[in-house]
PQR file with spaces between the fields and no chain letter, atoms N, CA, C, O and H, PARSE charges and radii, in Angstrom:
ATOM       1  N    UNK     1     231.151   39.356    9.319 -0.4000 1.5000
ATOM       2  CA   UNK     1     231.003   38.576    8.609 -0.0000 2.0000
ATOM       3  C    UNK     1     232.633   37.964    8.613  0.5500 1.7000
ATOM       4  O    UNK     1     233.662   38.628    8.730 -0.5500 1.4000
ATOM       5  N    UNK     2     232.507   36.554    8.454 -0.4000 1.5000
ATOM       6  CA   UNK     2     233.488   36.149    7.507 -0.0000 2.0000
ATOM       7  C    UNK     2     233.685   36.003    6.162  0.5500 1.7000
ATOM       8  O    UNK     2     232.861   36.090    5.252 -0.5500 1.4000
ATOM       9  H    UNK     2     231.670   36.014    8.359  0.4000 1.0000
ATOM      10  N    UNK     3     234.983   35.748    6.118 -0.4000 1.5000
ATOM      11  CA   UNK     3     235.280   35.697    4.166 -0.0000 2.0000
ATOM      12  C    UNK     3     233.846   35.214    3.284  0.5500 1.7000
ATOM      13  O    UNK     3     233.145   35.797    2.457 -0.5500 1.4000
ATOM      14  H    UNK     3     235.653   35.677    6.858  0.4000 1.0000
ATOM      15  N    UNK     4     233.788   33.306    4.160 -0.4000 1.5000
ATOM      16  CA   UNK     4     233.038   32.266    3.764 -0.0000 2.0000
ATOM      17  C    UNK     4     231.542   32.909    4.003  0.5500 1.7000
ATOM      18  O    UNK     4     230.753   31.969    3.909 -0.5500 1.4000
ATOM      19  H    UNK     4     234.358   32.832    4.832  0.4000 1.0000
ATOM      20  N    UNK     5     230.814   34.162    4.280 -0.4000 1.5000
ATOM      21  CA   UNK     5     229.735   34.473    4.501 -0.0000 2.0000
ATOM      22  C    UNK     5     229.821   35.244    3.634  0.5500 1.7000
ATOM      23  O    UNK     5     228.969   35.116    2.755 -0.5500 1.4000
ATOM      24  H    UNK     5     231.455   34.926    4.356  0.4000 1.0000
ATOM      25  N    UNK     6     230.825   36.351    3.464 -0.4000 1.5000
ATOM      26  CA   UNK     6     230.546   37.479    2.214 -0.0000 2.0000
ATOM      27  C    UNK     6     230.737   36.615    1.109  0.5500 1.7000
ATOM      28  O    UNK     6     229.901   36.917    0.257 -0.5500 1.4000
ATOM      29  H    UNK     6     231.518   36.456    4.178  0.4000 1.0000
ATOM      30  N    UNK     7     231.355   35.805    0.782 -0.4000 1.5000
ATOM      31  CA   UNK     7     231.436   35.226   -0.948 -0.0000 2.0000
ATOM      32  C    UNK     7     229.469   34.691   -0.558  0.5500 1.7000
ATOM      33  O    UNK     7     228.510   34.890   -1.304 -0.5500 1.4000
ATOM      34  H    UNK     7     232.034   35.560    1.474  0.4000 1.0000
ATOM      35  N    UNK     8     229.461   34.149    0.544 -0.4000 1.5000
ATOM      36  CA   UNK     8     228.087   32.992   -0.157 -0.0000 2.0000
ATOM      37  C    UNK     8     227.113   34.466   -0.445  0.5500 1.7000
ATOM      38  O    UNK     8     226.815   34.705   -1.615 -0.5500 1.4000
ATOM      39  H    UNK     8     230.240   33.988    1.150  0.4000 1.0000
ATOM      40  N    UNK     9     226.514   35.680    0.948 -0.4000 1.5000
ATOM      41  CA   UNK     9     226.074   36.945    0.205 -0.0000 2.0000
ATOM      42  C    UNK     9     226.144   37.602   -0.980  0.5500 1.7000
ATOM      43  O    UNK     9     225.250   38.278   -1.488 -0.5500 1.4000
ATOM      44  H    UNK     9     226.756   35.486    1.898  0.4000 1.0000
ATOM      45  N    UNK    10     227.511   37.329   -1.518 -0.4000 1.5000
ATOM      46  CA   UNK    10     227.652   37.854   -2.481 -0.0000 2.0000
ATOM      47  C    UNK    10     226.575   36.880   -3.610  0.5500 1.7000
ATOM      48  O    UNK    10     225.712   37.279   -4.392 -0.5500 1.4000
ATOM      49  H    UNK    10     228.237   36.779   -1.105  0.4000 1.0000
ATOM      50  N    UNK    11     226.956   35.759   -3.362 -0.4000 1.5000
ATOM      51  CA   UNK    11     226.675   34.536   -4.166 -0.0000 2.0000
ATOM      52  C    UNK    11     225.467   34.781   -4.668  0.5500 1.7000
ATOM      53  O    UNK    11     225.145   34.953   -5.843 -0.5500 1.4000
ATOM      54  H    UNK    11     227.656   35.434   -2.727  0.4000 1.0000
ATOM      55  N    UNK    12     224.904   34.785   -3.827 -0.4000 1.5000
ATOM      56  CA   UNK    12     223.123   35.369   -3.696 -0.0000 2.0000
ATOM      57  C    UNK    12     223.037   36.105   -4.232  0.5500 1.7000
ATOM      58  O    UNK    12     222.270   35.600   -5.052 -0.5500 1.4000
ATOM      59  H    UNK    12     225.165   34.644   -2.873  0.4000 1.0000
ATOM      60  N    UNK    13     223.192   37.160   -4.601 -0.4000 1.5000
ATOM      61  CA   UNK    13     222.964   38.076   -4.707 -0.0000 2.0000
ATOM      62  C    UNK    13     223.510   38.161   -6.400  0.5500 1.7000
ATOM      63  O    UNK    13     223.286   39.310   -6.779 -0.5500 1.4000
ATOM      64  H    UNK    13     223.815   37.570   -3.935  0.4000 1.0000
ATOM      65  N    UNK    14     224.143   37.332   -7.525 -0.4000 1.5000
ATOM      66  CA   UNK    14     224.901   36.780   -8.618 -0.0000 2.0000
ATOM      67  C    UNK    14     223.269   35.851   -9.007  0.5500 1.7000
ATOM      68  O    UNK    14     222.384   36.024   -9.846 -0.5500 1.4000
ATOM      69  H    UNK    14     224.325   36.398   -7.217  0.4000 1.0000
ATOM      70  N    UNK    15     223.419   35.193   -8.280 -0.4000 1.5000
ATOM      71  CA   UNK    15     222.099   34.315   -8.546 -0.0000 2.0000
ATOM      72  C    UNK    15     220.600   34.784   -8.676  0.5500 1.7000
ATOM      73  O    UNK    15     219.701   34.070   -9.122 -0.5500 1.4000
ATOM      74  H    UNK    15     224.137   35.053   -7.599  0.4000 1.0000
ATOM      75  N    UNK    16     220.446   36.085   -8.226 -0.4000 1.5000
ATOM      76  CA   UNK    16     218.997   36.254   -8.258 -0.0000 2.0000
ATOM      77  C    UNK    16     219.385   37.009   -9.510  0.5500 1.7000
ATOM      78  O    UNK    16     218.904   36.751  -10.613 -0.5500 1.4000
ATOM      79  H    UNK    16     221.175   36.665   -7.864  0.4000 1.0000
ATOM      80  N    UNK    17     220.315   37.994   -9.275 -0.4000 1.5000
ATOM      81  CA   UNK    17     220.692   38.943  -11.067 -0.0000 2.0000
ATOM      82  C    UNK    17     220.836   37.678  -12.213  0.5500 1.7000
ATOM      83  O    UNK    17     220.438   37.838  -13.367 -0.5500 1.4000
ATOM      84  H    UNK    17     220.706   38.205   -8.379  0.4000 1.0000
ATOM      85  N    UNK    18     221.024   37.291  -12.072 -0.4000 1.5000
ATOM      86  CA   UNK    18     221.252   35.663  -13.541 -0.0000 2.0000
ATOM      87  C    UNK    18     220.227   35.130  -13.067  0.5500 1.7000
ATOM      88  O    UNK    18     220.731   34.214  -12.417 -0.5500 1.4000
ATOM      89  H    UNK    18     221.347   37.161  -11.134  0.4000 1.0000
ATOM      90  N    UNK    19     219.240   35.058  -12.940 -0.4000 1.5000
ATOM      91  CA   UNK    19     218.443   34.506  -12.707 -0.0000 2.0000
ATOM      92  C    UNK    19     216.380   35.754  -13.391  0.5500 1.7000
ATOM      93  O    UNK    19     215.228   35.519  -13.756 -0.5500 1.4000
ATOM      94  H    UNK    19     218.831   35.803  -13.468  0.4000 1.0000
ATOM      95  N    UNK    20     217.183   36.772  -13.153 -0.4000 1.5000
ATOM      96  CA   UNK    20     216.829   37.622  -13.638 -0.0000 2.0000
ATOM      97  C    UNK    20     216.761   38.118  -15.151  0.5500 1.7000
ATOM      98  O    UNK    20     215.988   39.011  -15.497 -0.5500 1.4000
ATOM      99  H    UNK    20     218.118   36.963  -12.857  0.4000 1.0000
ATOM     100  N    UNK    21     217.363   37.669  -15.759 -0.4000 1.5000
ATOM     101  CA   UNK    21     217.768   37.525  -17.015 -0.0000 2.0000
ATOM     102  C    UNK    21     217.335   36.282  -17.650  0.5500 1.7000
ATOM     103  O    UNK    21     216.889   35.351  -16.980 -0.5500 1.4000
ATOM     104  H    UNK    21     217.991   36.943  -15.478  0.4000 1.0000
ATOM     105  N    UNK    22     217.474   36.230  -19.128 -0.4000 1.5000
ATOM     106  CA   UNK    22     215.734   35.609  -19.558 -0.0000 2.0000
ATOM     107  C    UNK    22     216.639   34.004  -19.601  0.5500 1.7000
ATOM     108  O    UNK    22     217.819   34.091  -19.263 -0.5500 1.4000
ATOM     109  H    UNK    22     217.836   36.987  -19.672  0.4000 1.0000
ATOM     110  N    UNK    23     216.377   33.282  -19.803 -0.4000 1.5000
ATOM     111  CA   UNK    23     216.245   31.664  -19.460 -0.0000 2.0000
ATOM     112  C    UNK    23     216.977   31.334  -20.392  0.5500 1.7000
ATOM     113  O    UNK    23     216.867   32.014  -21.411 -0.5500 1.4000
ATOM     114  H    UNK    23     215.418   33.211  -20.077  0.4000 1.0000
ATOM     115  N    UNK    24     217.772   30.427  -20.397 -0.4000 1.5000
ATOM     116  CA   UNK    24     219.483   29.464  -21.460 -0.0000 2.0000
ATOM     117  C    UNK    24     220.442   29.848  -20.762  0.5500 1.7000
ATOM     118  O    UNK    24     220.617   30.892  -20.134 -0.5500 1.4000
ATOM     119  H    UNK    24     217.862   29.874  -19.569  0.4000 1.0000
ATOM     120  N    UNK    25     221.317   28.581  -20.959 -0.4000 1.5000
ATOM     121  CA   UNK    25     222.712   28.347  -19.863 -0.0000 2.0000
ATOM     122  C    UNK    25     222.657   28.124  -19.101  0.5500 1.7000
ATOM     123  O    UNK    25     223.280   28.925  -18.405 -0.5500 1.4000
ATOM     124  H    UNK    25     221.176   27.733  -21.469  0.4000 1.0000
ATOM     125  N    UNK    26     222.104   27.170  -18.401 -0.4000 1.5000
ATOM     126  CA   UNK    26     222.694   27.821  -16.892 -0.0000 2.0000
ATOM     127  C    UNK    26     223.272   26.725  -16.493  0.5500 1.7000
ATOM     128  O    UNK    26     222.869   26.137  -15.490 -0.5500 1.4000
ATOM     129  H    UNK    26     221.598   26.519  -18.967  0.4000 1.0000
ATOM     130  N    UNK    27     224.576   26.173  -17.413 -0.4000 1.5000
ATOM     131  CA   UNK    27     225.329   25.089  -16.564 -0.0000 2.0000
ATOM     132  C    UNK    27     225.999   26.179  -16.433  0.5500 1.7000
ATOM     133  O    UNK    27     226.365   26.484  -15.298 -0.5500 1.4000
ATOM     134  H    UNK    27     224.904   26.651  -18.228  0.4000 1.0000
ATOM     135  N    UNK    28     226.458   27.387  -18.012 -0.4000 1.5000
ATOM     136  CA   UNK    28     227.190   28.356  -18.256 -0.0000 2.0000
ATOM     137  C    UNK    28     227.140   29.500  -16.486  0.5500 1.7000
ATOM     138  O    UNK    28     227.960   30.044  -15.746 -0.5500 1.4000
ATOM     139  H    UNK    28     226.160   27.139  -18.933  0.4000 1.0000
ATOM     140  N    UNK    29     226.248   29.396  -16.536 -0.4000 1.5000
ATOM     141  CA   UNK    29     225.235   30.719  -14.953 -0.0000 2.0000
ATOM     142  C    UNK    29     225.932   29.567  -14.135  0.5500 1.7000
ATOM     143  O    UNK    29     227.058   30.039  -14.291 -0.5500 1.4000
ATOM     144  H    UNK    29     225.582   28.954  -17.136  0.4000 1.0000
ATOM     145  N    UNK    30     226.124   28.636  -13.522 -0.4000 1.5000
ATOM     146  CA   UNK    30     226.937   27.912  -12.504 -0.0000 2.0000
ATOM     147  C    UNK    30     227.608   27.426  -12.572  0.5500 1.7000
ATOM     148  O    UNK    30     227.836   26.302  -12.125 -0.5500 1.4000
ATOM     149  H    UNK    30     225.209   28.252  -13.395  0.4000 1.0000
ATOM     150  N    UNK    31     228.397   28.333  -13.375 -0.4000 1.5000
ATOM     151  CA   UNK    31     229.368   27.707  -13.630 -0.0000 2.0000
ATOM     152  C    UNK    31     230.754   29.014  -13.111  0.5500 1.7000
ATOM     153  O    UNK    31     231.889   28.875  -12.655 -0.5500 1.4000
ATOM     154  H    UNK    31     228.212   29.246  -13.738  0.4000 1.0000
ATOM     155  N    UNK    32     229.893   30.254  -13.485 -0.4000 1.5000
ATOM     156  CA   UNK    32     230.446   31.499  -13.563 -0.0000 2.0000
ATOM     157  C    UNK    32     230.120   31.523  -11.966  0.5500 1.7000
ATOM     158  O    UNK    32     231.149   31.685  -11.310 -0.5500 1.4000
ATOM     159  H    UNK    32     228.971   30.367  -13.855  0.4000 1.0000
ATOM     160  N    UNK    33     228.867   31.393  -11.138 -0.4000 1.5000
ATOM     161  CA   UNK    33     229.049   31.260  -10.101 -0.0000 2.0000
ATOM     162  C    UNK    33     229.773   30.990   -9.278  0.5500 1.7000
ATOM     163  O    UNK    33     230.059   31.589   -8.241 -0.5500 1.4000
ATOM     164  H    UNK    33     228.032   31.262  -11.671  0.4000 1.0000
ATOM     165  N    UNK    34     230.273   29.648   -9.871 -0.4000 1.5000
ATOM     166  CA   UNK    34     231.772   28.819   -8.823 -0.0000 2.0000
ATOM     167  C    UNK    34     233.218   29.026   -9.190  0.5500 1.7000
ATOM     168  O    UNK    34     234.241   28.525   -8.724 -0.5500 1.4000
ATOM     169  H    UNK    34     230.040   29.161  -10.713  0.4000 1.0000
ATOM     170  N    UNK    35     233.012   29.952  -10.208 -0.4000 1.5000
ATOM     171  CA   UNK    35     234.164   30.691  -10.714 -0.0000 2.0000
ATOM     172  C    UNK    35     234.456   31.938   -9.751  0.5500 1.7000
ATOM     173  O    UNK    35     235.436   32.073   -9.018 -0.5500 1.4000
ATOM     174  H    UNK    35     232.181   30.360  -10.587  0.4000 1.0000
ATOM     175  N    UNK    36     233.270   32.910   -9.939 -0.4000 1.5000
ATOM     176  CA   UNK    36     233.271   34.319   -8.728 -0.0000 2.0000
ATOM     177  C    UNK    36     233.106   33.862   -7.401  0.5500 1.7000
ATOM     178  O    UNK    36     234.113   34.324   -6.865 -0.5500 1.4000
ATOM     179  H    UNK    36     232.474   32.801  -10.535  0.4000 1.0000
ATOM     180  N    UNK    37     232.508   33.276   -6.564 -0.4000 1.5000
ATOM     181  CA   UNK    37     232.552   32.470   -5.539 -0.0000 2.0000
ATOM     182  C    UNK    37     234.905   32.191   -5.402  0.5500 1.7000
ATOM     183  O    UNK    37     235.704   32.712   -4.624 -0.5500 1.4000
ATOM     184  H    UNK    37     231.689   32.900   -7.000  0.4000 1.0000
ATOM     185  N    UNK    38     235.112   31.250   -6.478 -0.4000 1.5000
ATOM     186  CA   UNK    38     236.837   31.208   -5.702 -0.0000 2.0000
ATOM     187  C    UNK    38     237.278   31.855   -6.071  0.5500 1.7000
ATOM     188  O    UNK    38     238.466   31.636   -5.836 -0.5500 1.4000
ATOM     189  H    UNK    38     234.463   30.826   -7.110  0.4000 1.0000
ATOM     190  N    UNK    39     237.150   32.906   -6.741 -0.4000 1.5000
ATOM     191  CA   UNK    39     237.618   34.137   -6.820 -0.0000 2.0000
ATOM     192  C    UNK    39     237.912   35.170   -5.823  0.5500 1.7000
ATOM     193  O    UNK    39     238.936   35.852   -5.857 -0.5500 1.4000
ATOM     194  H    UNK    39     236.184   33.083   -6.932  0.4000 1.0000
ATOM     195  N    UNK    40     236.955   35.276   -4.896 -0.4000 1.5000
ATOM     196  CA   UNK    40     236.488   36.867   -4.356 -0.0000 2.0000
ATOM     197  C    UNK    40     236.598   35.681   -2.791  0.5500 1.7000
ATOM     198  O    UNK    40     236.234   36.130   -1.704 -0.5500 1.4000
ATOM     199  H    UNK    40     236.124   34.721   -4.868  0.4000 1.0000
ATOM     200  N    UNK    41     237.130   34.205   -2.902 -0.4000 1.5000
ATOM     201  CA   UNK    41     237.541   33.590   -1.255 -0.0000 2.0000
ATOM     202  C    UNK    41     238.956   34.063   -1.618  0.5500 1.7000
ATOM     203  O    UNK    41     239.715   34.728   -0.914 -0.5500 1.4000
ATOM     204  H    UNK    41     237.426   33.839   -3.785  0.4000 1.0000
ATOM     205  N    UNK    42     239.148   33.612   -2.793 -0.4000 1.5000
ATOM     206  CA   UNK    42     240.956   33.782   -3.229 -0.0000 2.0000
ATOM     207  C    UNK    42     241.763   35.559   -3.050  0.5500 1.7000
ATOM     208  O    UNK    42     242.924   35.901   -2.828 -0.5500 1.4000
ATOM     209  H    UNK    42     238.531   33.071   -3.365  0.4000 1.0000
ATOM     210  N    UNK    43     240.874   36.107   -3.208 -0.4000 1.5000
ATOM     211  CA   UNK    43     240.774   37.878   -3.024 -0.0000 2.0000
ATOM     212  C    UNK    43     240.693   38.077   -1.548  0.5500 1.7000
ATOM     213  O    UNK    43     241.479   38.969   -1.230 -0.5500 1.4000
ATOM     214  H    UNK    43     239.930   35.829   -3.388  0.4000 1.0000
ATOM     215  N    UNK    44     240.067   37.606   -0.550 -0.4000 1.5000
ATOM     216  CA   UNK    44     239.858   37.240    1.070 -0.0000 2.0000
ATOM     217  C    UNK    44     241.207   37.421    1.510  0.5500 1.7000
ATOM     218  O    UNK    44     241.866   38.394    1.875 -0.5500 1.4000
ATOM     219  H    UNK    44     239.429   36.881   -0.808  0.4000 1.0000
ATOM     220  N    UNK    45     241.580   35.314    1.268 -0.4000 1.5000
ATOM     221  CA   UNK    45     242.626   34.657    1.825 -0.0000 2.0000
ATOM     222  C    UNK    45     243.485   36.304    1.520  0.5500 1.7000
ATOM     223  O    UNK    45     243.665   37.179    2.366 -0.5500 1.4000
ATOM     224  H    UNK    45     241.045   34.523    0.971  0.4000 1.0000
ATOM     225  N    UNK    46     243.966   36.343   -0.176 -0.4000 1.5000
ATOM     226  CA   UNK    46     245.873   37.022   -1.088 -0.0000 2.0000
ATOM     227  C    UNK    46     245.651   38.339    0.611  0.5500 1.7000
ATOM     228  O    UNK    46     246.514   38.477    1.479 -0.5500 1.4000
ATOM     229  H    UNK    46     243.819   35.632   -0.864  0.4000 1.0000
ATOM     230  N    UNK    47     244.240   39.090    0.577 -0.4000 1.5000
ATOM     231  CA   UNK    47     244.050   40.312    1.450 -0.0000 2.0000
ATOM     232  C    UNK    47     244.307   40.200    3.225  0.5500 1.7000
ATOM     233  O    UNK    47     244.724   41.202    3.806 -0.5500 1.4000
ATOM     234  H    UNK    47     243.540   38.978   -0.128  0.4000 1.0000
ATOM     235  N    UNK    48     244.114   39.323    3.759 -0.4000 1.5000
ATOM     236  CA   UNK    48     244.142   38.552    5.110 -0.0000 2.0000
ATOM     237  C    UNK    48     245.692   38.172    5.192  0.5500 1.7000
ATOM     238  O    UNK    48     246.329   38.314    6.235 -0.5500 1.4000
ATOM     239  H    UNK    48     243.775   38.510    3.287  0.4000 1.0000
ATOM     240  N    UNK    49     246.306   37.629    3.889 -0.4000 1.5000
ATOM     241  CA   UNK    49     247.941   37.232    3.982 -0.0000 2.0000
ATOM     242  C    UNK    49     248.814   38.466    4.733  0.5500 1.7000
ATOM     243  O    UNK    49     249.474   38.678    5.751 -0.5500 1.4000
ATOM     244  H    UNK    49     245.789   37.515    3.041  0.4000 1.0000
ATOM     245  N    UNK    50     248.138   39.418    2.962 -0.4000 1.5000
ATOM     246  CA   UNK    50     248.912   40.927    3.246 -0.0000 2.0000
ATOM     247  C    UNK    50     248.717   42.237    4.451  0.5500 1.7000
ATOM     248  O    UNK    50     249.280   43.317    4.629 -0.5500 1.4000
ATOM     249  H    UNK    50     247.602   39.246    2.136  0.4000 1.0000
ATOM     250  N    UNK    51     247.757   41.589    5.047 -0.4000 1.5000
ATOM     251  CA   UNK    51     247.239   42.603    6.224 -0.0000 2.0000
ATOM     252  C    UNK    51     248.842   41.176    7.735  0.5500 1.7000
ATOM     253  O    UNK    51     249.793   41.362    8.493 -0.5500 1.4000
ATOM     254  H    UNK    51     247.300   40.711    4.902  0.4000 1.0000
ATOM     255  N    UNK    52     248.143   40.219    7.288 -0.4000 1.5000
ATOM     256  CA   UNK    52     249.066   39.415    8.429 -0.0000 2.0000
ATOM     257  C    UNK    52     250.379   40.134    8.711  0.5500 1.7000
ATOM     258  O    UNK    52     250.913   40.758    9.628 -0.5500 1.4000
ATOM     259  H    UNK    52     247.370   40.068    6.672  0.4000 1.0000
ATOM     260  N    UNK    53     250.765   39.533    6.831 -0.4000 1.5000
ATOM     261  CA   UNK    53     251.654   40.182    6.613 -0.0000 2.0000
ATOM     262  C    UNK    53     252.549   41.313    7.299  0.5500 1.7000
ATOM     263  O    UNK    53     253.476   40.996    8.045 -0.5500 1.4000
ATOM     264  H    UNK    53     250.332   39.026    6.086  0.4000 1.0000
ATOM     265  N    UNK    54     252.280   42.465    7.056 -0.4000 1.5000
ATOM     266  CA   UNK    54     252.192   43.962    7.933 -0.0000 2.0000
ATOM     267  C    UNK    54     251.757   44.188    9.395  0.5500 1.7000
ATOM     268  O    UNK    54     252.026   44.996   10.284 -0.5500 1.4000
ATOM     269  H    UNK    54     251.527   42.722    6.450  0.4000 1.0000
ATOM     270  N    UNK    55     251.185   43.414    9.286 -0.4000 1.5000
ATOM     271  CA   UNK    55     251.291   43.320   11.089 -0.0000 2.0000
ATOM     272  C    UNK    55     253.014   42.889   11.630  0.5500 1.7000
ATOM     273  O    UNK    55     253.750   43.318   12.518 -0.5500 1.4000
ATOM     274  H    UNK    55     250.966   42.758    8.564  0.4000 1.0000
ATOM     275  N    UNK    56     253.126   41.961   10.702 -0.4000 1.5000
ATOM     276  CA   UNK    56     254.226   41.253   11.511 -0.0000 2.0000
ATOM     277  C    UNK    56     255.616   42.107   11.862  0.5500 1.7000
ATOM     278  O    UNK    56     256.404   42.275   12.793 -0.5500 1.4000
ATOM     279  H    UNK    56     252.528   41.612    9.980  0.4000 1.0000
ATOM     280  N    UNK    57     255.325   42.638   10.138 -0.4000 1.5000
ATOM     281  CA   UNK    57     256.316   43.701   10.260 -0.0000 2.0000
ATOM     282  C    UNK    57     256.799   44.877   11.123  0.5500 1.7000
ATOM     283  O    UNK    57     257.847   45.356   11.555 -0.5500 1.4000
ATOM     284  H    UNK    57     254.685   42.501    9.382  0.4000 1.0000
ATOM     285  N    UNK    58     255.158   45.133   11.146 -0.4000 1.5000
ATOM     286  CA   UNK    58     254.789   46.429   12.097 -0.0000 2.0000
ATOM     287  C    UNK    58     255.751   45.951   13.655  0.5500 1.7000
ATOM     288  O    UNK    58     256.784   46.511   14.025 -0.5500 1.4000
ATOM     289  H    UNK    58     254.307   44.743   10.795  0.4000 1.0000
ATOM     290  N    UNK    59     255.090   44.844   14.327 -0.4000 1.5000
ATOM     291  CA   UNK    59     255.975   43.814   15.513 -0.0000 2.0000
ATOM     292  C    UNK    59     257.274   44.201   15.561  0.5500 1.7000
ATOM     293  O    UNK    59     257.800   44.888   16.437 -0.5500 1.4000
ATOM     294  H    UNK    59     254.251   44.390   14.026  0.4000 1.0000
ATOM     295  N    UNK    60     257.935   43.589   14.278 -0.4000 1.5000
ATOM     296  CA   UNK    60     258.834   43.098   14.233 -0.0000 2.0000
ATOM     297  C    UNK    60     260.053   44.477   15.076  0.5500 1.7000
ATOM     298  O    UNK    60     260.987   44.427   15.876 -0.5500 1.4000
ATOM     299  H    UNK    60     257.508   43.032   13.567  0.4000 1.0000
ATOM     300  N    UNK    61     259.097   45.929   14.061 -0.4000 1.5000
ATOM     301  CA   UNK    61     259.930   47.245   13.767 -0.0000 2.0000
ATOM     302  C    UNK    61     259.949   47.124   15.563  0.5500 1.7000
ATOM     303  O    UNK    61     261.043   47.147   16.126 -0.5500 1.4000
ATOM     304  H    UNK    61     258.339   45.970   13.411  0.4000 1.0000
ATOM     305  N    UNK    62     258.925   47.023   16.215 -0.4000 1.5000
ATOM     306  CA   UNK    62     259.007   47.585   17.489 -0.0000 2.0000
ATOM     307  C    UNK    62     259.501   46.575   18.423  0.5500 1.7000
ATOM     308  O    UNK    62     259.319   47.006   19.561 -0.5500 1.4000
ATOM     309  H    UNK    62     258.036   47.005   15.758  0.4000 1.0000
ATOM     310  N    UNK    63     260.162   45.174   18.444 -0.4000 1.5000
ATOM     311  CA   UNK    63     260.635   44.708   19.112 -0.0000 2.0000
ATOM     312  C    UNK    63     262.322   44.845   18.572  0.5500 1.7000
ATOM     313  O    UNK    63     263.279   44.281   19.101 -0.5500 1.4000
ATOM     314  H    UNK    63     260.310   44.824   17.519  0.4000 1.0000
ATOM     315  N    UNK    64     262.355   45.621   17.555 -0.4000 1.5000
ATOM     316  CA   UNK    64     263.880   45.900   18.028 -0.0000 2.0000
ATOM     317  C    UNK    64     263.862   46.748   18.046  0.5500 1.7000
ATOM     318  O    UNK    64     264.826   47.006   18.767 -0.5500 1.4000
ATOM     319  H    UNK    64     261.577   46.080   17.125  0.4000 1.0000
ATOM     320  N    UNK    65     263.025   48.518   17.491 -0.4000 1.5000
ATOM     321  CA   UNK    65     263.307   49.512   18.809 -0.0000 2.0000
ATOM     322  C    UNK    65     262.865   49.501   20.538  0.5500 1.7000
ATOM     323  O    UNK    65     263.286   50.504   21.115 -0.5500 1.4000
ATOM     324  H    UNK    65     262.242   48.308   16.906  0.4000 1.0000
ATOM     325  N    UNK    66     262.342   48.841   21.142 -0.4000 1.5000
ATOM     326  CA   UNK    66     262.817   47.614   22.682 -0.0000 2.0000
ATOM     327  C    UNK    66     263.598   47.309   23.383  0.5500 1.7000
ATOM     328  O    UNK    66     263.857   47.435   24.579 -0.5500 1.4000
ATOM     329  H    UNK    66     262.000   48.027   20.673  0.4000 1.0000
ATOM     330  N    UNK    67     264.234   46.608   22.022 -0.4000 1.5000
ATOM     331  CA   UNK    67     265.156   46.290   22.155 -0.0000 2.0000
ATOM     332  C    UNK    67     266.583   47.076   21.778  0.5500 1.7000
ATOM     333  O    UNK    67     267.453   46.834   22.615 -0.5500 1.4000
ATOM     334  H    UNK    67     264.023   46.506   21.050  0.4000 1.0000
ATOM     335  N    UNK    68     266.999   47.933   20.738 -0.4000 1.5000
ATOM     336  CA   UNK    68     268.308   48.950   21.305 -0.0000 2.0000
ATOM     337  C    UNK    68     267.735   49.887   21.964  0.5500 1.7000
ATOM     338  O    UNK    68     268.342   50.932   21.730 -0.5500 1.4000
ATOM     339  H    UNK    68     266.293   48.130   20.058  0.4000 1.0000
ATOM     340  N    UNK    69     266.678   50.091   22.832 -0.4000 1.5000
ATOM     341  CA   UNK    69     265.806   51.400   24.165 -0.0000 2.0000
ATOM     342  C    UNK    69     266.205   50.687   25.175  0.5500 1.7000
ATOM     343  O    UNK    69     266.652   51.286   26.153 -0.5500 1.4000
ATOM     344  H    UNK    69     266.185   49.241   23.022  0.4000 1.0000
ATOM     345  N    UNK    70     266.120   48.907   25.178 -0.4000 1.5000
ATOM     346  CA   UNK    70     266.898   48.602   26.439 -0.0000 2.0000
ATOM     347  C    UNK    70     268.082   48.350   26.884  0.5500 1.7000
ATOM     348  O    UNK    70     268.389   48.228   28.070 -0.5500 1.4000
ATOM     349  H    UNK    70     265.756   48.420   24.384  0.4000 1.0000
ATOM     350  N    UNK    71     269.277   48.201   25.304 -0.4000 1.5000
ATOM     351  CA   UNK    71     270.192   48.112   25.820 -0.0000 2.0000
ATOM     352  C    UNK    71     271.260   49.793   26.113  0.5500 1.7000
ATOM     353  O    UNK    71     272.189   50.049   26.880 -0.5500 1.4000
ATOM     354  H    UNK    71     269.028   48.300   24.341  0.4000 1.0000
ATOM     355  N    UNK    72     270.693   50.419   25.312 -0.4000 1.5000
ATOM     356  CA   UNK    72     271.233   52.007   25.848 -0.0000 2.0000
ATOM     357  C    UNK    72     270.554   52.171   27.240  0.5500 1.7000
ATOM     358  O    UNK    72     270.912   53.217   27.782 -0.5500 1.4000
ATOM     359  H    UNK    72     269.938   50.211   24.689  0.4000 1.0000
ATOM     360  N    UNK    73     270.130   51.814   27.593 -0.4000 1.5000
ATOM     361  CA   UNK    73     269.531   52.052   29.086 -0.0000 2.0000
ATOM     362  C    UNK    73     270.704   51.203   30.169  0.5500 1.7000
ATOM     363  O    UNK    73     271.161   51.498   31.273 -0.5500 1.4000
ATOM     364  H    UNK    73     269.839   50.965   27.153  0.4000 1.0000
ATOM     365  N    UNK    74     270.870   50.270   29.434 -0.4000 1.5000
ATOM     366  CA   UNK    74     271.686   49.248   30.433 -0.0000 2.0000
ATOM     367  C    UNK    74     273.525   49.149   30.673  0.5500 1.7000
ATOM     368  O    UNK    74     274.309   48.591   31.441 -0.5500 1.4000
ATOM     369  H    UNK    74     270.499   50.030   28.537  0.4000 1.0000
ATOM     370  N    UNK    75     273.583   50.302   29.189 -0.4000 1.5000
ATOM     371  CA   UNK    75     274.746   51.020   29.536 -0.0000 2.0000
ATOM     372  C    UNK    75     274.792   52.124   29.876  0.5500 1.7000
ATOM     373  O    UNK    75     275.874   52.640   30.153 -0.5500 1.4000
ATOM     374  H    UNK    75     272.946   50.756   28.565  0.4000 1.0000
């Protein structure tokens, strides 16, 4: 599932929970759902950015090791 699909699924669950509650405050409920969606999507984006940074760091370490090994082999 993409982050957007996960957020949409969570949105549907939250909507069902809110609709099961006593009536009242529809505008507030809609605002809450929108804020929760935004927060969830930002969380996924943050997690993706962190993961990408970790992968880039690991690749850099591997490149440095390979370069060091290549230089030792040439000498």
